[in-house]
Amino acid sequence: MKIYKAGIIGCGQIAGGYNANCQLGESLTHACSYNQIDQVELIAACDPDLSKRKAFAKKWKISNVFSDTTEMLNKMDLDIVSICSPTEYHIDAFKDIAKTKTVKGIFCEKPLAYDLQEAYDILNISKKYTVSVNYFRRWNPKLKQLCNDLKENTYGKLIYIKASYTKGLKVNGSHLIDILYSFLGMPVDVRTYHIYDSINNDPGVDFSLTFAAEIEATFQHIPNVPYVSSDIEFFTEKGKVSMIQRGQKIEWFKSIVDEDYNRTFQKLQFVSSEETDWTDCPTRALVELLEAISNGGNISCTPEDGIRVCEICEKIINY
Ligand SMILES: NC(=O)c1ccc[n+]([C@@H]2O[C@H](COP(=O)([O-])OP(=O)(O)OC[C@H]3O[C@@H](n4cnc5c(N)ncnc54)[C@H](O)[C@@H]3O)[C@@H](O)[C@H]2O)c1
C-alpha cells in the first residue's frame, strides 16, 4: 500500500485545535483525520507564528515544522496538502503549491476566498490537482440523506426554507448556502434585505434565495450573540424537517388536524429527532480524496462548488 505524505498550511483551530484529543471516529480537524487514516502520514506543517507551530508540532508529534510554506513544500515532497491558513491567504497557498512538483491532492478550507477573482484564480490552479473544499456537512451521511429525501419529495413537496446563522455571511452563512445549493442547484433570484456592520469585512446579511420550482429560502443573520448557531427549517406540504445545532441534529414534525381547536386547522406535531454523523466528516472527506487521487473517484465538494457559493455570496453583498 502506498503511504501518502501530507502537510498542513496553517496550524490553527481547523488544522488541529478543535480536537482536544483525537479519538477514533471523532475527528473534527485535518490533523486528527490524517492520524486516523493508515494510507497517509502527516509529516509536516507550517505557520508563520512560532508559538502556534511549536504547539502544533508537539500535540500532533510532527518533527518537520516550518515558518514558510515554500520551504515546507520544497523540502518535504508532499503528496497531499491541507490549506488551513486564514481565508485571505488561501490564494497564496495555491500559488506556492503550483510551483512544486509532487503534490497531487489538496484539501482546502472554506470559503475558497473572500475575493471572487481570487476564487477564480484558485479554480484555475486547481485544474492540475484533485481538490476538495471543506464544506464538511457534505460528508455527513445523514444530512446527505436528508437533502436527497427533500429533493425526492419524500416528506411531501418542499415549499419554503427558513435559515438562520450567526457570524459573517462568508465564514458561516456560506455553509448553509452550500447545503441548499448542493441539492437545489444555483438560485434563480437573490434579494438582500439588510447588511449588518462588520469589523472583519465579512458582515452578517439578511437575504433570500429563490430556487427553481419557486422554492424560496430566507436567511436571517443573528447579530451580537457570543455563540455559533446555524439552523435550517424545511417546510413541506406534509410537515417540517429542521436541521438544528449546526447540523448535529435533525427533527421531524408532521402536519395533523388540531383536535383542541375543533378540527378547524392543522398544526405541526413533533415526530422524532436524530443525531447526525457530525463528527469525522474531515476523515470521510480525506478518504474520498485519497480514493480520487488513486482511482479517480468523485469529490463531494469540488472547487467548482466552492466557486458557486462564492458567486452567490457576491450577488448577496452587491445586491
Ligand atoms: N470547515 C469549517 O467548518 C471551518 C471551521 C473553522 C475554520 N474554517 C476555515 O479554516 C481557515 C482557518 O480558520 P481557523 O479558524 O483554523 O483559523 P486560526 O486563526 O485558528 O488558524 C489559522 C492559522 O494560520 C496561521 N497563518 C496565518 N497566516 C498564514 C500564512 N500566510 N500561511 C500559513 N499559515 C498562516 C495563523 O498563524 C494561525 O495559526 C479559514 O479559511 C476558515 O474559514 C473552516
Tab-separated table of C-alpha atoms and ligand atoms in Angstrom:
chain	number	residue	atom	x	y	z
A	1	MET	CA	0.000	0.000	0.000
A	2	LYS	CA	1.348	3.417	-0.979
A	3	ILE	CA	1.627	5.734	2.028
A	4	TYR	CA	0.854	9.315	1.006
A	5	LYS	CA	2.847	12.130	2.630
A	6	ALA	CA	0.719	15.008	3.914
A	7	GLY	CA	1.423	18.506	5.184
A	8	ILE	CA	-0.738	21.259	6.660
A	9	ILE	CA	-0.531	25.004	5.921
A	10	GLY	CA	-1.697	26.978	8.987
A	11	CYS	CA	-1.659	25.412	12.455
A	12	GLY	CA	-4.857	26.859	13.966
A	13	GLN	CA	-8.269	25.598	15.071
A	14	ILE	CA	-9.461	23.705	11.992
A	15	ALA	CA	-5.952	22.324	11.402
A	16	GLY	CA	-5.933	20.605	14.800
A	17	GLY	CA	-7.128	22.891	17.582
A	18	TYR	CA	-10.785	21.779	17.675
A	19	ASN	CA	-9.736	18.271	18.741
A	20	ALA	CA	-8.718	18.359	22.425
A	21	ASN	CA	-7.821	14.744	21.809
A	22	CYS	CA	-8.198	12.522	18.784
A	23	GLN	CA	-10.491	9.569	19.473
A	24	LEU	CA	-11.246	7.195	16.615
A	25	GLY	CA	-14.341	8.386	14.739
A	26	GLU	CA	-14.429	11.765	16.474
A	27	SER	CA	-12.236	13.857	14.230
A	28	LEU	CA	-13.167	17.496	13.672
A	29	THR	CA	-9.806	18.552	12.239
A	30	HIS	CA	-7.348	17.870	9.454
A	31	ALA	CA	-4.554	16.635	11.751
A	32	CYS	CA	-6.798	14.204	13.635
A	33	SER	CA	-8.190	12.836	10.365
A	34	TYR	CA	-4.723	12.284	8.898
A	35	ASN	CA	-3.864	10.389	12.101
A	36	GLN	CA	-6.857	8.107	11.613
A	37	ILE	CA	-6.110	7.022	8.039
A	38	ASP	CA	-3.476	4.297	7.527
A	39	GLN	CA	-2.841	5.250	3.915
A	40	VAL	CA	-1.491	8.689	4.800
A	41	GLU	CA	1.116	10.098	7.153
A	42	LEU	CA	1.095	13.704	8.373
A	43	ILE	CA	4.789	14.559	8.160
A	44	ALA	CA	4.922	18.374	8.062
A	45	ALA	CA	3.191	21.624	8.956
A	46	CYS	CA	3.902	25.324	8.573
A	47	ASP	CA	2.762	28.513	10.271
A	48	PRO	CA	4.449	31.937	10.479
A	49	ASP	CA	3.572	32.086	14.189
A	50	LEU	CA	6.332	30.322	16.174
A	51	SER	CA	4.190	29.519	19.216
A	52	LYS	CA	1.388	28.096	17.033
A	53	ARG	CA	3.643	25.781	15.029
A	54	LYS	CA	5.572	24.663	18.118
A	55	ALA	CA	2.394	23.751	19.994
A	56	PHE	CA	1.014	22.013	16.886
A	57	ALA	CA	4.211	20.001	16.374
A	58	LYS	CA	4.114	18.837	19.985
A	59	LYS	CA	0.406	17.974	20.008
A	60	TRP	CA	0.458	16.045	16.726
A	61	LYS	CA	4.019	14.682	17.068
A	62	ILE	CA	5.298	16.247	13.830
A	63	SER	CA	9.059	16.729	13.567
A	64	ASN	CA	9.083	18.875	10.403
A	65	VAL	CA	7.602	22.309	11.071
A	66	PHE	CA	8.340	25.433	9.055
A	67	SER	CA	7.681	29.161	9.203
A	68	ASP	CA	7.417	29.332	5.432
A	69	THR	CA	5.076	27.397	3.111
A	70	THR	CA	7.507	27.312	0.167
A	71	GLU	CA	10.259	25.875	2.333
A	72	MET	CA	7.959	23.101	3.570
A	73	LEU	CA	6.795	22.292	0.035
A	74	ASN	CA	10.335	22.309	-1.372
A	75	LYS	CA	11.821	20.132	1.355
A	76	MET	CA	9.084	17.593	2.087
A	77	ASP	CA	7.917	16.242	-1.342
A	78	LEU	CA	4.318	16.154	-0.140
A	79	ASP	CA	1.555	14.238	-1.954
A	80	ILE	CA	-1.331	15.941	-0.147
A	81	VAL	CA	-1.625	19.418	1.343
A	82	SER	CA	-4.288	20.814	3.654
A	83	ILE	CA	-4.858	24.563	3.366
A	84	CYS	CA	-5.912	25.742	6.823
A	85	SER	CA	-4.498	29.282	6.763
A	86	PRO	CA	-6.870	32.265	7.104
A	87	THR	CA	-9.138	32.626	4.059
A	88	GLU	CA	-7.318	35.679	2.646
A	89	TYR	CA	-4.131	33.552	2.336
A	90	HIS	CA	-5.684	30.542	0.525
A	91	ILE	CA	-4.693	32.007	-2.861
A	92	ASP	CA	-1.040	32.298	-1.759
A	93	ALA	CA	-1.043	28.651	-0.683
A	94	PHE	CA	-2.391	27.571	-4.088
A	95	LYS	CA	0.251	29.676	-5.866
A	96	ASP	CA	3.007	28.129	-3.711
A	97	ILE	CA	1.726	24.608	-4.407
A	98	ALA	CA	1.607	25.374	-8.154
A	99	LYS	CA	5.406	25.952	-8.086
A	100	THR	CA	6.100	22.436	-6.795
A	101	LYS	CA	6.023	19.029	-8.474
A	102	THR	CA	4.924	16.310	-6.076
A	103	VAL	CA	1.520	17.469	-4.787
A	104	LYS	CA	-1.452	15.543	-6.166
A	105	GLY	CA	-4.279	16.362	-3.776
A	106	ILE	CA	-5.382	19.488	-1.889
A	107	PHE	CA	-7.905	19.667	0.944
A	108	CYS	CA	-8.794	23.368	1.147
A	109	GLU	CA	-10.744	25.113	3.863
A	110	LYS	CA	-13.836	27.127	3.036
A	111	PRO	CA	-14.619	29.695	1.854
A	112	LEU	CA	-12.211	29.357	-1.056
A	113	ALA	CA	-11.551	33.127	-0.881
A	114	TYR	CA	-13.216	36.364	0.223
A	115	ASP	CA	-12.450	37.925	-3.148
A	116	LEU	CA	-14.241	36.422	-6.150
A	117	GLN	CA	-11.333	36.989	-8.572
A	118	GLU	CA	-9.011	35.165	-6.129
A	119	ALA	CA	-11.523	32.307	-6.035
A	120	TYR	CA	-11.406	32.091	-9.859
A	121	ASP	CA	-7.584	32.096	-9.726
A	122	ILE	CA	-7.780	29.226	-7.216
A	123	LEU	CA	-10.133	27.342	-9.545
A	124	ASN	CA	-7.669	27.801	-12.383
A	125	ILE	CA	-4.759	26.392	-10.360
A	126	SER	CA	-6.984	23.591	-9.030
A	127	LYS	CA	-7.393	22.091	-12.504
A	128	LYS	CA	-3.965	20.430	-12.188
A	129	TYR	CA	-4.878	18.738	-8.878
A	130	THR	CA	-7.555	16.718	-7.140
A	131	VAL	CA	-9.110	19.271	-4.799
A	132	SER	CA	-11.756	19.050	-2.102
A	133	VAL	CA	-13.319	22.072	-0.345
A	134	ASN	CA	-14.253	21.528	3.289
A	135	TYR	CA	-17.945	22.375	3.415
A	136	PHE	CA	-17.856	19.490	5.842
A	137	ARG	CA	-21.588	18.736	6.012
A	138	ARG	CA	-21.241	17.258	2.507
A	139	TRP	CA	-19.576	14.285	4.259
A	140	ASN	CA	-22.312	13.893	6.871
A	141	PRO	CA	-24.260	10.846	5.551
A	142	LYS	CA	-27.475	11.655	7.437
A	143	LEU	CA	-27.538	15.256	6.174
A	144	LYS	CA	-26.812	13.980	2.673
A	145	GLN	CA	-29.736	11.576	3.001
A	146	LEU	CA	-31.950	14.443	4.237
A	147	CYS	CA	-31.033	16.544	1.184
A	148	ASN	CA	-31.764	13.610	-1.141
A	149	ASP	CA	-35.098	12.973	0.582
A	150	LEU	CA	-36.075	16.637	0.282
A	151	LYS	CA	-35.099	16.615	-3.377
A	152	GLU	CA	-37.189	13.475	-3.953
A	153	ASN	CA	-40.190	14.989	-2.074
A	154	THR	CA	-40.087	12.100	0.430
A	155	TYR	CA	-41.664	14.388	3.061
A	156	GLY	CA	-44.063	15.926	0.531
A	157	LYS	CA	-43.305	18.802	-1.806
A	158	LEU	CA	-40.746	21.261	-0.442
A	159	ILE	CA	-42.495	24.635	-0.129
A	160	TYR	CA	-40.377	27.049	1.902
A	161	ILE	CA	-36.991	27.184	3.672
A	162	LYS	CA	-36.097	29.340	6.674
A	163	ALA	CA	-32.475	29.556	7.798
A	164	SER	CA	-30.619	31.485	10.487
A	165	TYR	CA	-26.940	31.916	11.209
A	166	THR	CA	-24.522	33.803	13.424
A	167	LYS	CA	-21.161	35.329	12.420
A	168	GLY	CA	-20.430	36.504	8.861
A	169	LEU	CA	-22.051	35.586	5.563
A	170	LYS	CA	-18.911	34.093	4.017
A	171	VAL	CA	-17.496	32.420	7.132
A	172	ASN	CA	-20.693	30.886	8.474
A	173	GLY	CA	-23.679	31.670	6.234
A	174	SER	CA	-21.871	30.098	3.282
A	175	HIS	CA	-22.158	26.653	4.942
A	176	LEU	CA	-25.953	26.916	4.766
A	177	ILE	CA	-25.883	28.296	1.223
A	178	ASP	CA	-23.736	25.304	0.233
A	179	ILE	CA	-26.247	22.848	1.728
A	180	LEU	CA	-29.118	24.323	-0.296
A	181	TYR	CA	-27.003	24.676	-3.450
A	182	SER	CA	-25.910	21.009	-3.108
A	183	PHE	CA	-29.430	19.727	-3.798
A	184	LEU	CA	-31.381	22.657	-5.266
A	185	GLY	CA	-28.696	23.994	-7.621
A	186	MET	CA	-27.993	27.665	-8.283
A	187	PRO	CA	-30.671	30.112	-7.109
A	188	VAL	CA	-32.585	31.879	-9.875
A	189	ASP	CA	-33.034	35.033	-7.794
A	190	VAL	CA	-31.203	36.722	-4.912
A	191	ARG	CA	-32.564	39.505	-2.682
A	192	THR	CA	-30.757	41.290	0.115
A	193	TYR	CA	-32.682	42.970	2.942
A	194	HIS	CA	-30.071	44.135	5.426
A	195	ILE	CA	-26.275	44.137	5.712
A	196	TYR	CA	-25.056	44.427	9.307
A	197	ASP	CA	-21.985	46.428	10.343
A	198	SER	CA	-18.840	44.343	10.290
A	199	ILE	CA	-15.387	44.727	11.761
A	200	ASN	CA	-13.804	41.940	9.719
A	201	ASN	CA	-15.038	42.537	6.159
A	202	ASP	CA	-17.459	39.636	6.406
A	203	PRO	CA	-20.776	41.124	7.537
A	204	GLY	CA	-23.857	39.163	8.506
A	205	VAL	CA	-26.648	39.668	5.935
A	206	ASP	CA	-30.404	39.082	5.869
A	207	PHE	CA	-31.272	37.800	2.393
A	208	SER	CA	-33.387	35.409	0.408
A	209	LEU	CA	-32.644	32.973	-2.399
A	210	THR	CA	-35.243	31.691	-4.847
A	211	PHE	CA	-34.550	28.307	-6.383
A	212	ALA	CA	-36.205	26.609	-9.345
A	213	ALA	CA	-39.794	25.426	-8.761
A	214	GLU	CA	-40.314	28.721	-6.855
A	215	ILE	CA	-38.793	27.408	-3.636
A	216	GLU	CA	-37.814	30.416	-1.558
A	217	ALA	CA	-35.260	30.362	1.252
A	218	THR	CA	-34.955	33.278	3.675
A	219	PHE	CA	-31.781	33.672	5.720
A	220	GLN	CA	-31.727	35.652	8.941
A	221	HIS	CA	-28.436	36.756	10.460
A	222	ILE	CA	-28.414	36.727	14.272
A	223	PRO	CA	-26.121	39.565	15.394
A	224	ASN	CA	-24.293	40.198	18.662
A	225	VAL	CA	-24.528	36.779	20.307
A	226	PRO	CA	-21.453	35.077	21.800
A	227	TYR	CA	-22.256	31.619	20.419
A	228	VAL	CA	-22.343	29.964	16.995
A	229	SER	CA	-25.735	28.926	15.657
A	230	SER	CA	-26.831	27.681	12.216
A	231	ASP	CA	-30.284	26.177	11.699
A	232	ILE	CA	-32.459	25.407	8.682
A	233	GLU	CA	-36.198	24.641	8.713
A	234	PHE	CA	-37.595	22.913	5.624
A	235	PHE	CA	-41.374	23.350	5.330
A	236	THR	CA	-43.044	20.739	3.148
A	237	GLU	CA	-46.690	20.061	2.344
A	238	LYS	CA	-46.733	17.224	4.912
A	239	GLY	CA	-44.816	18.884	7.746
A	240	LYS	CA	-41.435	20.293	8.656
A	241	VAL	CA	-37.874	18.971	8.917
A	242	SER	CA	-35.381	21.005	10.927
A	243	MET	CA	-31.604	20.819	10.758
A	244	ILE	CA	-30.588	22.186	14.147
A	245	GLN	CA	-27.476	22.596	16.316
A	246	ARG	CA	-25.339	23.394	13.285
A	247	GLY	CA	-26.424	20.158	11.615
A	248	GLN	CA	-25.727	17.898	14.575
A	249	LYS	CA	-29.404	17.010	14.891
A	250	ILE	CA	-32.455	16.592	12.637
A	251	GLU	CA	-36.044	16.927	13.914
A	252	TRP	CA	-39.180	15.796	12.103
A	253	PHE	CA	-42.666	17.285	12.554
A	254	LYS	CA	-45.842	16.202	10.775
A	255	SER	CA	-48.987	18.110	9.973
A	256	ILE	CA	-52.030	16.817	11.911
A	257	VAL	CA	-55.603	18.019	12.461
A	258	ASP	CA	-55.756	20.137	15.629
A	259	GLU	CA	-58.387	18.463	17.832
A	260	ASP	CA	-58.030	21.196	20.513
A	261	TYR	CA	-59.381	23.781	18.074
A	262	ASN	CA	-62.397	21.774	16.921
A	263	ARG	CA	-60.518	20.371	13.907
A	264	THR	CA	-60.636	23.786	12.207
A	265	PHE	CA	-56.976	23.804	11.188
A	266	GLN	CA	-53.846	21.673	11.073
A	267	LYS	CA	-50.796	22.016	13.286
A	268	LEU	CA	-47.262	20.637	13.367
A	269	GLN	CA	-46.616	17.764	15.767
A	270	PHE	CA	-43.139	16.623	16.789
A	271	VAL	CA	-42.444	13.104	15.490
A	272	SER	CA	-38.796	12.286	16.204
A	273	SER	CA	-35.260	13.582	16.322
A	274	GLU	CA	-31.961	12.031	15.383
A	275	GLU	CA	-28.298	12.862	15.943
A	276	THR	CA	-26.436	13.113	12.620
A	277	ASP	CA	-22.943	11.809	11.791
A	278	TRP	CA	-21.409	15.226	12.519
A	279	THR	CA	-18.024	14.020	13.725
A	280	ASP	CA	-15.413	12.518	11.404
A	281	CYS	CA	-16.542	14.481	8.322
A	282	PRO	CA	-12.925	15.512	7.516
A	283	THR	CA	-11.855	11.850	7.709
A	284	ARG	CA	-14.541	10.817	5.221
A	285	ALA	CA	-13.520	13.754	3.005
A	286	LEU	CA	-9.857	12.701	3.088
A	287	VAL	CA	-10.637	9.033	2.414
A	288	GLU	CA	-12.646	10.216	-0.598
A	289	LEU	CA	-9.768	12.486	-1.715
A	290	LEU	CA	-7.264	9.603	-1.475
A	291	GLU	CA	-9.603	7.364	-3.447
A	292	ALA	CA	-9.988	10.084	-6.099
A	293	ILE	CA	-6.196	10.502	-6.336
A	294	SER	CA	-5.577	6.735	-6.546
A	295	ASN	CA	-8.526	5.594	-8.658
A	296	GLY	CA	-10.226	8.718	-9.989
A	297	GLY	CA	-13.303	8.658	-7.742
A	298	ASN	CA	-15.696	11.585	-7.279
A	299	ILE	CA	-15.212	14.544	-4.930
A	300	SER	CA	-18.302	15.611	-2.958
A	301	CYS	CA	-17.346	19.295	-2.784
A	302	THR	CA	-15.177	20.481	-5.675
A	303	PRO	CA	-13.579	23.901	-6.313
A	304	GLU	CA	-16.406	24.481	-8.839
A	305	ASP	CA	-18.881	24.020	-5.964
A	306	GLY	CA	-16.782	26.353	-3.800
A	307	ILE	CA	-16.871	28.966	-6.588
A	308	ARG	CA	-20.652	28.742	-6.959
A	309	VAL	CA	-21.013	29.510	-3.223
A	310	CYS	CA	-18.591	32.477	-3.589
A	311	GLU	CA	-20.643	33.730	-6.551
A	312	ILE	CA	-23.882	33.541	-4.561
A	313	CYS	CA	-22.257	35.432	-1.660
A	314	GLU	CA	-21.005	38.101	-4.082
A	315	LYS	CA	-24.518	38.574	-5.503
A	316	ILE	CA	-25.914	38.904	-1.983
A	317	ILE	CA	-23.328	41.515	-0.957
A	318	ASN	CA	-23.633	43.511	-4.204
A	319	TYR	CA	-27.445	43.393	-4.457
B	1	LIG	N1	-14.837	23.921	7.553
B	1	LIG	C1	-15.179	24.575	8.661
B	1	LIG	O1	-16.233	24.380	9.240
B	1	LIG	C2	-14.207	25.583	9.217
B	1	LIG	C3	-14.164	25.845	10.589
B	1	LIG	C4	-13.241	26.772	11.044
B	1	LIG	C5	-12.412	27.432	10.148
B	1	LIG	N2	-12.519	27.169	8.818
B	1	LIG	C6	-11.657	27.849	7.842
B	1	LIG	O2	-10.313	27.448	8.082
B	1	LIG	C7	-9.419	28.522	7.848
B	1	LIG	C8	-8.622	28.779	9.138
B	1	LIG	O3	-9.527	29.055	10.178
B	1	LIG	P1	-9.140	28.773	11.721
B	1	LIG	O4	-10.383	29.032	12.490
B	1	LIG	O5	-8.452	27.485	11.881
B	1	LIG	O6	-8.142	29.991	11.952
B	1	LIG	P2	-6.987	30.116	13.055
B	1	LIG	O7	-6.751	31.583	13.190
B	1	LIG	O8	-7.318	29.320	14.273
B	1	LIG	O9	-5.728	29.443	12.343
B	1	LIG	C9	-5.085	29.990	11.228
B	1	LIG	C10	-3.583	29.724	11.386
B	1	LIG	O10	-2.951	30.108	10.171
B	1	LIG	C11	-1.745	30.808	10.525
B	1	LIG	N3	-1.391	31.652	9.381
B	1	LIG	C12	-1.594	32.983	9.226
B	1	LIG	N4	-1.123	33.370	8.020
B	1	LIG	C13	-0.609	32.266	7.427
B	1	LIG	C14	0.013	32.034	6.183
B	1	LIG	N5	0.194	33.018	5.303
B	1	LIG	N6	0.424	30.782	5.908
B	1	LIG	C15	0.245	29.782	6.794
B	1	LIG	N7	-0.357	29.943	7.988
B	1	LIG	C16	-0.776	31.171	8.296
B	1	LIG	C17	-2.056	31.548	11.787
B	1	LIG	O11	-0.872	31.870	12.497
B	1	LIG	C18	-2.928	30.548	12.510
B	1	LIG	O12	-2.176	29.681	13.339
B	1	LIG	C19	-10.287	29.696	7.392
B	1	LIG	O13	-10.351	29.685	5.984
B	1	LIG	C20	-11.660	29.354	7.957
B	1	LIG	O14	-12.740	29.935	7.247
B	1	LIG	C21	-13.387	26.257	8.345
